[in-house]
Short mmCIF file of C-alpha atoms in Angstrom, two decimals:
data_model
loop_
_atom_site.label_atom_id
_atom_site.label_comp_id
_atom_site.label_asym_id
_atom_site.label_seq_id
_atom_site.Cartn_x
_atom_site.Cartn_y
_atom_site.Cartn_z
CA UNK B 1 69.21 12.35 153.97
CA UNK B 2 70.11 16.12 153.58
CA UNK B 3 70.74 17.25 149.92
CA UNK B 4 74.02 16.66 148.66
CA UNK B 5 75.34 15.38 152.10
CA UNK B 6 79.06 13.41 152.02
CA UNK B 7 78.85 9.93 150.81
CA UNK B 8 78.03 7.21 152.35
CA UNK B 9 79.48 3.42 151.11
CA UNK B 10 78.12 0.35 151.95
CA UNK B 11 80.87 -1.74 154.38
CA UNK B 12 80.94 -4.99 152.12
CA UNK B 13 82.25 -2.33 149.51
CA UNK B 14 85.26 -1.13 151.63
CA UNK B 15 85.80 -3.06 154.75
CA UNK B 16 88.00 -5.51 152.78
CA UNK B 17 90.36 -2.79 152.12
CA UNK B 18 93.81 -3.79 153.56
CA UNK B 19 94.11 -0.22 155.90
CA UNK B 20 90.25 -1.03 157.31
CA UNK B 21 90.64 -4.31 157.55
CA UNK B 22 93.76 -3.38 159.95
CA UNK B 23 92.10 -0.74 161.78
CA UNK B 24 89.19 -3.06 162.48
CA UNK B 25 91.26 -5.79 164.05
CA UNK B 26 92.95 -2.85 166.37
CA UNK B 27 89.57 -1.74 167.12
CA UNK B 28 88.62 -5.20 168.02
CA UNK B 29 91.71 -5.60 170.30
CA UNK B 30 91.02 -2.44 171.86
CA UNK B 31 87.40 -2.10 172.67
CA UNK B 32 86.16 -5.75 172.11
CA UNK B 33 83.45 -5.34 169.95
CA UNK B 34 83.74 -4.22 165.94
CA UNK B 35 83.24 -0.91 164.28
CA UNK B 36 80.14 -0.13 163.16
CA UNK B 37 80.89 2.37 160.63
CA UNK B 38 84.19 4.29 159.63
CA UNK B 39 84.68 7.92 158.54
CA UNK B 40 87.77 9.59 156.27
CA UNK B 41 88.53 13.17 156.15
CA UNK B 42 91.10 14.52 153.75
CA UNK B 43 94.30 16.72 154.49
CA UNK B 44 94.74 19.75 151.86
CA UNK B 45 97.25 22.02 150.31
CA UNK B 46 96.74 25.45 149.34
CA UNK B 47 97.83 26.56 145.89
CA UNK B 48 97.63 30.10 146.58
CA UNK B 49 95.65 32.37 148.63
CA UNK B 50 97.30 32.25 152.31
CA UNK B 51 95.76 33.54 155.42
CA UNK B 52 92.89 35.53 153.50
CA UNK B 53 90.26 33.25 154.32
CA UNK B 54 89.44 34.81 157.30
CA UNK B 55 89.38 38.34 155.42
CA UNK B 56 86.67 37.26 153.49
CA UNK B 57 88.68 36.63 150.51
CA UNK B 58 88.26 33.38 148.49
CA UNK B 59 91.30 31.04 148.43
CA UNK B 60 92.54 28.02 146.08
CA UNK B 61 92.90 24.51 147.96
CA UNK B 62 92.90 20.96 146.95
CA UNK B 63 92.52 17.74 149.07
CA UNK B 64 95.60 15.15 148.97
CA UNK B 65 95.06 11.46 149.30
CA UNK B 66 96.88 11.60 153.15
CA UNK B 67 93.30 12.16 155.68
CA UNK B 68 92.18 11.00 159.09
CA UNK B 69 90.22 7.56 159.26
CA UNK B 70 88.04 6.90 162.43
CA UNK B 71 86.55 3.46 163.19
CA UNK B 72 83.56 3.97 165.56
CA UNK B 73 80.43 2.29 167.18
CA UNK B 74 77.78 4.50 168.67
CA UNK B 75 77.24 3.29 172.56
CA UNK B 76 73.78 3.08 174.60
CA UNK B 77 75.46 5.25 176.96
CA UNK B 78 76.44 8.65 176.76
CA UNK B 79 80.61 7.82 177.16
CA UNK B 80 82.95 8.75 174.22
CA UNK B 81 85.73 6.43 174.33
CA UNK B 82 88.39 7.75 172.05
CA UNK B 83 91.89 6.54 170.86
CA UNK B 84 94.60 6.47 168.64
CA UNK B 85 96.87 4.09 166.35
CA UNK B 86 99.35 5.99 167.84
CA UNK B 87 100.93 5.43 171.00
CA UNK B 88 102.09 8.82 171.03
CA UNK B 89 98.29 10.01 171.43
CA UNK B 90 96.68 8.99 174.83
CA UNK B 91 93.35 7.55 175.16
CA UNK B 92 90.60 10.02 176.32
CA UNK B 93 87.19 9.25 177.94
CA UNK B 94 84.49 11.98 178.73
CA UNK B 95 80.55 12.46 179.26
CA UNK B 96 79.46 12.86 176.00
CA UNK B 97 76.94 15.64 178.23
CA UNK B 98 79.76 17.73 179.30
CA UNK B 99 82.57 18.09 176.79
CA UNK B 100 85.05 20.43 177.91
CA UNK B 101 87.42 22.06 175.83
CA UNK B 102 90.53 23.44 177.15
CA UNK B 103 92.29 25.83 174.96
CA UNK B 104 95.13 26.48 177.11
CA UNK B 105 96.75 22.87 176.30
CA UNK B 106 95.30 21.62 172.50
CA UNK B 107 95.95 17.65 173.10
CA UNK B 108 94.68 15.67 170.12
CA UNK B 109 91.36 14.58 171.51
CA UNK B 110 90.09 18.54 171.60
CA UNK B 111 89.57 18.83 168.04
CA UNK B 112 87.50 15.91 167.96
CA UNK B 113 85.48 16.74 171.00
CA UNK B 114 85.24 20.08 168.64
CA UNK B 115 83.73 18.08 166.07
CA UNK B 116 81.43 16.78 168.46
CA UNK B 117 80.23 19.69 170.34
CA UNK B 118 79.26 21.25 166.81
CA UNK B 119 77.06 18.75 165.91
CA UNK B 120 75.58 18.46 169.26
CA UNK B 121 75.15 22.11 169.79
CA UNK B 122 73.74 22.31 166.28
CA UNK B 123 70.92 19.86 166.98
CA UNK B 124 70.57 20.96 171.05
CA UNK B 125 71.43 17.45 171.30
CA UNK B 126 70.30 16.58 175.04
CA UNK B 127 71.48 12.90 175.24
CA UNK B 128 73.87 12.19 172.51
CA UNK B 129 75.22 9.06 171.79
CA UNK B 130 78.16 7.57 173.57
CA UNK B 131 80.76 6.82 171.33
CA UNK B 132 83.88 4.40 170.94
CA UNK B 133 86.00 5.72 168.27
CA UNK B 134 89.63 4.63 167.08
CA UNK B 135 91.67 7.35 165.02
CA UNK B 136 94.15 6.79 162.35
CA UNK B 137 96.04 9.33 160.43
CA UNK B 138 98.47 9.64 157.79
CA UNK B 139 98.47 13.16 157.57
CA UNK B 140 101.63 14.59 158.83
CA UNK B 141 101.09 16.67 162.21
CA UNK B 142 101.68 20.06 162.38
CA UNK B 143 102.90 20.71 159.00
CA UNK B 144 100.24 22.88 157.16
CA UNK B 145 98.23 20.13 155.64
CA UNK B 146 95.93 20.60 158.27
CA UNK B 147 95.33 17.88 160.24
CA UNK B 148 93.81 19.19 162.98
CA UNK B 149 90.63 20.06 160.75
CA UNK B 150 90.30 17.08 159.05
CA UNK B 151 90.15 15.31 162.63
CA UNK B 152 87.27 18.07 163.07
CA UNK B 153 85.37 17.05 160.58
CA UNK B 154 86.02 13.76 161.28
CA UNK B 155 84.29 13.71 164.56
CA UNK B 156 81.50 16.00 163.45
CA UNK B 157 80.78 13.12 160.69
CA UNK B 158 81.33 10.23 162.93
CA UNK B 159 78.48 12.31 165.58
CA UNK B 160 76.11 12.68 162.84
CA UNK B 161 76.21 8.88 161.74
CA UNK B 162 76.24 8.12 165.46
CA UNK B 163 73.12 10.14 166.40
CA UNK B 164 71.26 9.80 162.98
CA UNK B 165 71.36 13.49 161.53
CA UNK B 166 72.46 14.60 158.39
CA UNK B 167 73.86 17.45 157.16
CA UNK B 168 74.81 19.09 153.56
CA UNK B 169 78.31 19.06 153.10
CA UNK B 170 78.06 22.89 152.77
CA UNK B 171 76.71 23.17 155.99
CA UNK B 172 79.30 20.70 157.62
CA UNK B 173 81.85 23.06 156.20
CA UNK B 174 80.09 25.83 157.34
CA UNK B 175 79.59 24.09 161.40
CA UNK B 176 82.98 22.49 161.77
CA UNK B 177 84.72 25.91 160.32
CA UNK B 178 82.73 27.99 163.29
CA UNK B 179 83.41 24.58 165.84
CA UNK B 180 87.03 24.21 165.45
CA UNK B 181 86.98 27.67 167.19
CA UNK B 182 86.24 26.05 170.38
CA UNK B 183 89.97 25.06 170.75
CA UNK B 184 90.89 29.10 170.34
CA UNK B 185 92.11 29.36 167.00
CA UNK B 186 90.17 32.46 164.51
CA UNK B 187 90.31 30.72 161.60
CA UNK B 188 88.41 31.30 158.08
CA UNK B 189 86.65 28.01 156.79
CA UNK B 190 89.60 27.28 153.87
CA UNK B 191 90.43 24.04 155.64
CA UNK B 192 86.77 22.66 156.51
CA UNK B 193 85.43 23.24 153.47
CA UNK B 194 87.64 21.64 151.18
CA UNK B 195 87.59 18.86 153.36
CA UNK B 196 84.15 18.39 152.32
CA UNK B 197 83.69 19.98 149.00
CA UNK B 198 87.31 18.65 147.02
CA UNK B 199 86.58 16.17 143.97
CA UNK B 200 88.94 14.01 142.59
CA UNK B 201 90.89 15.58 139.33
CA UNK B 202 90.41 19.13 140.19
CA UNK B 203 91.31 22.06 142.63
CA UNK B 204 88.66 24.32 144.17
CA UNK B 205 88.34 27.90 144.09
CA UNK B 206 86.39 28.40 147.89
CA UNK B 207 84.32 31.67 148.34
CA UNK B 208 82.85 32.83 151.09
CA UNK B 209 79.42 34.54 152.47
CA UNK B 210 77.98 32.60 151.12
CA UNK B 211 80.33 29.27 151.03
CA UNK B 212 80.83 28.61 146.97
CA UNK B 213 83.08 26.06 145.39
CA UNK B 214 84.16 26.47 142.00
CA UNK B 215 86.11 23.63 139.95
CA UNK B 216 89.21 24.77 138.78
CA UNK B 217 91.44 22.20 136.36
CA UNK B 218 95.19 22.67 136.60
CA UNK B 219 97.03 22.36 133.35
CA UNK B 220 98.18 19.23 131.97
CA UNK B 221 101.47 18.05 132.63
CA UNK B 222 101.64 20.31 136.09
CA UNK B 223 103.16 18.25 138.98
CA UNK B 224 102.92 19.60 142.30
CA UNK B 225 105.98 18.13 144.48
CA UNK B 226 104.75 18.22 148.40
CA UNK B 227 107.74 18.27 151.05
CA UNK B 228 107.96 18.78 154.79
CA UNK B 229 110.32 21.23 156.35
CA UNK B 230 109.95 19.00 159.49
CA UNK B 231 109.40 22.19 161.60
CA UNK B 232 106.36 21.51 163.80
CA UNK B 233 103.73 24.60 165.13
CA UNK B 234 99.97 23.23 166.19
CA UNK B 235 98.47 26.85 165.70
CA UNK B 236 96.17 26.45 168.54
CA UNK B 237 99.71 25.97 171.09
CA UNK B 238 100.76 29.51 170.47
CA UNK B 239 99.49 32.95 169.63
CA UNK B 240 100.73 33.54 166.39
CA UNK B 241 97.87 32.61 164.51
CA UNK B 242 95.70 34.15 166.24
CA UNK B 243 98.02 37.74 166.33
CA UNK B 244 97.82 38.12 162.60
CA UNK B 245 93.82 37.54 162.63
CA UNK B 246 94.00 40.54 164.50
CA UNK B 247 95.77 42.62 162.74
CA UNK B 248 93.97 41.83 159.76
CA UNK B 249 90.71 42.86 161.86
CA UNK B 250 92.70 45.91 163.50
CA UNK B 251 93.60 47.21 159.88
CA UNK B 252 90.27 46.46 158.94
CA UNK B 253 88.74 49.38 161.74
CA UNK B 254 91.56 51.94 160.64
CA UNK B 255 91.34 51.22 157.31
CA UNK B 256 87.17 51.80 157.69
CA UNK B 257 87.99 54.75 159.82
CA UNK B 258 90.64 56.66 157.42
CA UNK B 259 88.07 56.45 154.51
CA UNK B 260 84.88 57.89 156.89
CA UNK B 261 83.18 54.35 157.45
CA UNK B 262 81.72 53.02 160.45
CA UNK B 263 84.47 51.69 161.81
CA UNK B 264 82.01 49.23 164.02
CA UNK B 265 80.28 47.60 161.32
CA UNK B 266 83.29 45.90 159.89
CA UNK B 267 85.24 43.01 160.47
CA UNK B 268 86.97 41.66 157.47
CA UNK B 269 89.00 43.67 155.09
CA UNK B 270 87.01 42.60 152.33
CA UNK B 271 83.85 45.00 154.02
CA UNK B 272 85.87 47.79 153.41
CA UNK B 273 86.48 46.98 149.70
CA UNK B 274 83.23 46.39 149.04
CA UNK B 275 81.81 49.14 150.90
CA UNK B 276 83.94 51.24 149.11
CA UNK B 277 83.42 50.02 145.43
CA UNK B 278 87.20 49.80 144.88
CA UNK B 279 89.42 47.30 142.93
CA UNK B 280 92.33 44.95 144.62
CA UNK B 281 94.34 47.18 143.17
CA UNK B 282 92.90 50.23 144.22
CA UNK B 283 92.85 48.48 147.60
CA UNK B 284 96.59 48.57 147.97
CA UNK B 285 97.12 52.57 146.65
CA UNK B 286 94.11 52.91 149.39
CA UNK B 287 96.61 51.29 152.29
CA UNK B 288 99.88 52.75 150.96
CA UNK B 289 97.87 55.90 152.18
CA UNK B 290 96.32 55.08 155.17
CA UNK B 291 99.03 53.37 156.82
CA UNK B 292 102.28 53.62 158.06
CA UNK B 293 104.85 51.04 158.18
CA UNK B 294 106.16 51.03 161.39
CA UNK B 295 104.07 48.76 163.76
CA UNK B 296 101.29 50.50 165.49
CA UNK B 297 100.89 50.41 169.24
CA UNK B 298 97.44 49.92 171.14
CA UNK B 299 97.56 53.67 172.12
CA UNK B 300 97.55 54.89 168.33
CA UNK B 301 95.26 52.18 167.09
CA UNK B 302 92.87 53.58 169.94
CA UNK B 303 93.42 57.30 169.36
CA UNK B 304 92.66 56.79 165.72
CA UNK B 305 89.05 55.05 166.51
CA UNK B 306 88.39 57.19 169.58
CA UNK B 307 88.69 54.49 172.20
CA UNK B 308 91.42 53.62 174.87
CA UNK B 309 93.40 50.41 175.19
CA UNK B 310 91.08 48.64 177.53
CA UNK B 311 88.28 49.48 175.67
CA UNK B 312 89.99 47.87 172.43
CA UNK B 313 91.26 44.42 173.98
CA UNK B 314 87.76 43.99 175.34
CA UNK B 315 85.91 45.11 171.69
CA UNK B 316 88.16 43.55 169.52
CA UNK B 317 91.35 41.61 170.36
CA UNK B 318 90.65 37.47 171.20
CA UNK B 319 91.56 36.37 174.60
CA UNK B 320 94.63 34.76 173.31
CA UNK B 321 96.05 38.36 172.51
CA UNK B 322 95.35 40.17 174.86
CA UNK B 323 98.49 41.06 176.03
CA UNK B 324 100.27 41.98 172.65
CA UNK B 325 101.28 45.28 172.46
CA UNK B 326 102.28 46.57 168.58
CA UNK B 327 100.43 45.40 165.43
CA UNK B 328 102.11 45.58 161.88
CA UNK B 329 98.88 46.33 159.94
CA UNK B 330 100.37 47.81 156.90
CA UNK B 331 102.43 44.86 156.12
CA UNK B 332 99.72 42.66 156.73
CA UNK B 333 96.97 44.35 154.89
CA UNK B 334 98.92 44.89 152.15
CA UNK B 335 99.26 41.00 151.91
CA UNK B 336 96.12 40.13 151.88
CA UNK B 337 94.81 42.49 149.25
CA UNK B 338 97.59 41.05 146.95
CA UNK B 339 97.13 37.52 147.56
CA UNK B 340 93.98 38.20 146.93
CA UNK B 341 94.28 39.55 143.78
CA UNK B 342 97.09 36.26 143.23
CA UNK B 343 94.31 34.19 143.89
CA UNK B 344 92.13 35.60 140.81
CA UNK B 345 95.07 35.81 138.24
CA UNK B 346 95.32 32.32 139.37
CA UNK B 347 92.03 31.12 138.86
CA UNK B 348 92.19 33.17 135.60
CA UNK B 349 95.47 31.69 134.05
CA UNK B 350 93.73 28.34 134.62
CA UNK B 351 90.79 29.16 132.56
CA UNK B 352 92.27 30.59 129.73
CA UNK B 353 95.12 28.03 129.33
CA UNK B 354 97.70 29.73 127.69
CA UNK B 355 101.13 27.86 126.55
CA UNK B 356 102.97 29.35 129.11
CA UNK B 357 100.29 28.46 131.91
CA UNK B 358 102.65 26.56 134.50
CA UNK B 359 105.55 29.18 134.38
CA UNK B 360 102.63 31.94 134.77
CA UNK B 361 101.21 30.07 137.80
CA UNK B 362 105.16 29.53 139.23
CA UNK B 363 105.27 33.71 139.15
CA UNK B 364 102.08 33.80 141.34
CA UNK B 365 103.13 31.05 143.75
CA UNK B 366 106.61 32.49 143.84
CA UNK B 367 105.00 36.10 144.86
CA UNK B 368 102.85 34.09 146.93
CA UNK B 369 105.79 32.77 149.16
CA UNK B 370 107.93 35.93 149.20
CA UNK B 371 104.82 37.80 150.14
CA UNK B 372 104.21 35.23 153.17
CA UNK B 373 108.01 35.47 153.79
CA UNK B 374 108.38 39.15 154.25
CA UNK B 375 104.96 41.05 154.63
CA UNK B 376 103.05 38.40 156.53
CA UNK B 377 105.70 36.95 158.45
CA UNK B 378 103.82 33.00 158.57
CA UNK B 379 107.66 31.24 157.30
CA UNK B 380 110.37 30.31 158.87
CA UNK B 381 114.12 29.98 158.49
CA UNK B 382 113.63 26.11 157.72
CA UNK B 383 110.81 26.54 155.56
CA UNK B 384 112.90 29.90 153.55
CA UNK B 385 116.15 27.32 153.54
CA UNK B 386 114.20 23.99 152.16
CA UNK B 387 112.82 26.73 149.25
CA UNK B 388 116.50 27.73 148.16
CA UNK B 389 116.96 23.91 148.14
CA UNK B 390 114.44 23.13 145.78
CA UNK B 391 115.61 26.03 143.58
CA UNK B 392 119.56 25.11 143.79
CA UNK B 393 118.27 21.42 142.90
CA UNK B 394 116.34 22.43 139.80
CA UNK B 395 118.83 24.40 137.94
CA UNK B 396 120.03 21.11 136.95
CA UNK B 397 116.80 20.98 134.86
CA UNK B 398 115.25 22.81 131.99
CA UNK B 399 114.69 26.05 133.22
CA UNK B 400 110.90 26.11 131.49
CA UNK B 401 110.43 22.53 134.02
CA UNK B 402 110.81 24.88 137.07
CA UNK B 403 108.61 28.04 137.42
CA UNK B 404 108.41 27.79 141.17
CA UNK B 405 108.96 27.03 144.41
CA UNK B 406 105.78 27.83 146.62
CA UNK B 407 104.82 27.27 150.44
CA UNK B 408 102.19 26.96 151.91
CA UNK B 409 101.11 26.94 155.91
CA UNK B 410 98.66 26.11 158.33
CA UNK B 411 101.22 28.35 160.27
CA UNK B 412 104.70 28.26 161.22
CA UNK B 413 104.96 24.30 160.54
CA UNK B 414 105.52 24.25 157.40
CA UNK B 415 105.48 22.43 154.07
CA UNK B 416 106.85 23.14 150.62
CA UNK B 417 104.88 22.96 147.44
CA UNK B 418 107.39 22.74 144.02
CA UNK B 419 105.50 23.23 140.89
CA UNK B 420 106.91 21.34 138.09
CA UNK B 421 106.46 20.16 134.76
CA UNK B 422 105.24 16.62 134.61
CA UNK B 423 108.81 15.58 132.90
CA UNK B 424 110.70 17.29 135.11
CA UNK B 425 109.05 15.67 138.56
CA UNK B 426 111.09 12.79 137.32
CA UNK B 427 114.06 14.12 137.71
CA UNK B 428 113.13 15.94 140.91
CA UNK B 429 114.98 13.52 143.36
CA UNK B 430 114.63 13.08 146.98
CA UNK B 431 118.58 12.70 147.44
CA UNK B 432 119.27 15.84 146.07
CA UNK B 433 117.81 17.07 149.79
CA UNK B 434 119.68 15.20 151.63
CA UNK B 435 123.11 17.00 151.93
CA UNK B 436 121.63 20.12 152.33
CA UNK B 437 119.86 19.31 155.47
CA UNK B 438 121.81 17.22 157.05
CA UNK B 439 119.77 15.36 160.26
CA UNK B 440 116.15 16.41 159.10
CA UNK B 441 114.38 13.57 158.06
CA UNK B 442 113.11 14.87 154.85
CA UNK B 443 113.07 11.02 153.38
CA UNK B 444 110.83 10.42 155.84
CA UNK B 445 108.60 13.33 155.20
CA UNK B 446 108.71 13.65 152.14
CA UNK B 447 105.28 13.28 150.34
#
């Protein structure tokens, strides 16, 4: 077995637990045969540190007890049979030699034929083993606890066990951050690698190059209140996601180019602070100089690095954004170099402990959302109306119970995250949403 790989539990441990011991009989019913093994994957929130992963910036998740649970049985031939608890989610049946992922349409199966296709391609898997495989979730969809990776690293678990590999659970992070892609989304690794590197009782700081997870303990009596704004966005459906990656890589080559760097051997805005030697803070002075604020067309962004359009959407933008046309890189650079810095303070204010901790950590989370709100765009007028909720509600409590009010997002589905005071949670109550917005189900999604 591969050093510190995920853990494995012998079945007369769990299998009496009331949710397997359901999901076997409906694997049973289904496929006729029982599961052989099962696999859970967590869902996470994000304390602070939103869409700067994929910068190269290190960002502050935790796992939540909601995940993805697969029942499976490895097959002598090379089939994957896969399906759902949910009727919603068709079945799906495929050579297990020629998984093809279409990106144009992301139906549930995709992301765990992702899974899949990063194990085998890891291990130039020839014949891998046919699968029957029966998913349960109770991880919301589409509302920024991430889902959709968790199901990736699902499957890429459930292939392993299935084909007798092992990995570390740095480098399952590591190949299910890089196979996700295969659906079309540019994401960073947050979501993968808490997945597999969260312990109970404690939040993670996750660096990158290399992958690094640091413990960080919350203070006592912090509650962290999770609510859904019941708007739906599966990141991989649209362009969105995708369009901010880019401008993050676009302001990247401009920001390279305006300080005399090789524009061409950077990708991440973190390259340019570190080839430069500069601070976070120095970071922003550095792109309150170099850029404007208006958005920047292809034509400017091209004249500035000495290429024309063509050349740039074939160097540099994704397929998926091809056809966009202005890029607001000041807004969005100046984002991530403060989040950034968020994300430190953060990690800092945790360390030290001070008396006034939580209310400290409410400021950052508070700058966190209002940041994501009006320089990064990634909210919505759901997500900005269920925050004014929460902060109507809890003037009814004592104002040092309620330092915050802080999103986070996978992307424009979106949850809330209210930071409160341990005695205060109590008084938190669901019906205090309910008249404010009127036929969402927020009971219902409320976590």
């Amino acid at each position: 077995m591969a050093a510190d790989a995920p853990p494995i539990l012998s079945l007369q441990l769990v299998e009496e637990e009331p949710r397997l011991l359901k999901l076997k009989k409906m694997f049973i019913s289904k496929f006729k045969t029982t599961p052989k093994f099962y696999v859970r994957a967590p869902g996470r929130v994000n304390l602070i540190g939103e869409h700067i992963d994929y910068c190269g910036y290190a960002v502050l998740p935790m796992a939540i007890d909601q995940d993805i649970l697969i029942a499976a049985e490895p097959l002598s031939s090379p089939v994957l049979h896969l399906a759902n608890t949910d009727s919603s989610y068709s079945d799906f049946n495929t050579d297990a030699n020629d998984i093809q992922i279409k990106q144009t349409k992301p139906l549930w199966h995709n992301y765990f034929l992702c899974g899949f296709k990063g194990v085998q391609d890891h291990f130039s898997l020839r014949n891998p083993s046919g699968i029957n495989c029966l998913v349960e979730g109770t991880i919301p969809p589409s509302s920024g606890l991430s889902s959709s990776s968790a199901l990736v690293c699902c499957a890429g678990l459930v292939t392993l066990m299935a084909n007798g590999k092992t990995l570390s659970k740095v480098e399952l992070a590591d190949l299910c951050s890089k196979s996700e892609r295969y659906i079309g989304t540019e994401g960073g690794g947050m979501d993968q690698s808490i997945c597999f590197l969260a312990e109970k009782g404690t939040a993670k700081l996750i660096e990158f190059n290399p992958l690094k997870a640091t413990d960080v303990k919350l203070p006592g009596g912090a509650v962290f209140v999770i609510a859904n704004s019941c708007v739906e966005m599966n990141k991989a459906a649209t362009s969105h996601f995708n369009i901010r990656v880019m401008e993050c890589r676009l302001a990247t080559k401009l920001l390279a180019k305006s300080r005399g760097l090789d524009w061409r051997a950077v990708a991440k805005l973190q390259d340019v602070q570190t080839k430069l030697k500069l601070s976070l803070e120095e970071m922003l002075a550095v792109v309150e100089e170099a850029f404007h604020p208006e958005p920047y067309s292809l034509e400017e962004i091209g004249g500035n690095l000495g290429i024309n359009p063509t050349e740039l959407r074939a160097q540099i933008l994704s397929q998926n954004t091809q056809d966009v046309t202005t890029f607001k890189l000041y807004q969005r650079a100046k984002h991530v170099y403060a989040e950034a810095a968020r994300v430190l303070e953060f990690k800092k204010i945790c360390a030290e402990a001070p008396d006034d901790a939580i209310s400290l950590l409410g400021d950052l989370m508070n700058q966190s959302h209002a940041s994501c709100r009006d320089l990064y765009e990634c909210s919505c007028p759901e997500l900005n109306q269920l925050v004014e909720i929460c902060l109507r509600c809890c003037k009814s409590l004592r104002p040092s119970d309620v330092p915050s009010s802080k999103c986070w997002h996978s992307w424009w589905g979106k949850s809330l995250l209210q930071h409160l005071h341990d005695g205060a949670s109590r008084s938190f109550k669901l019906s205090r949403f309910r008249p404010c917005m009127g036929s969402k189900q927020v009971a219902k999604q409320f976590l």
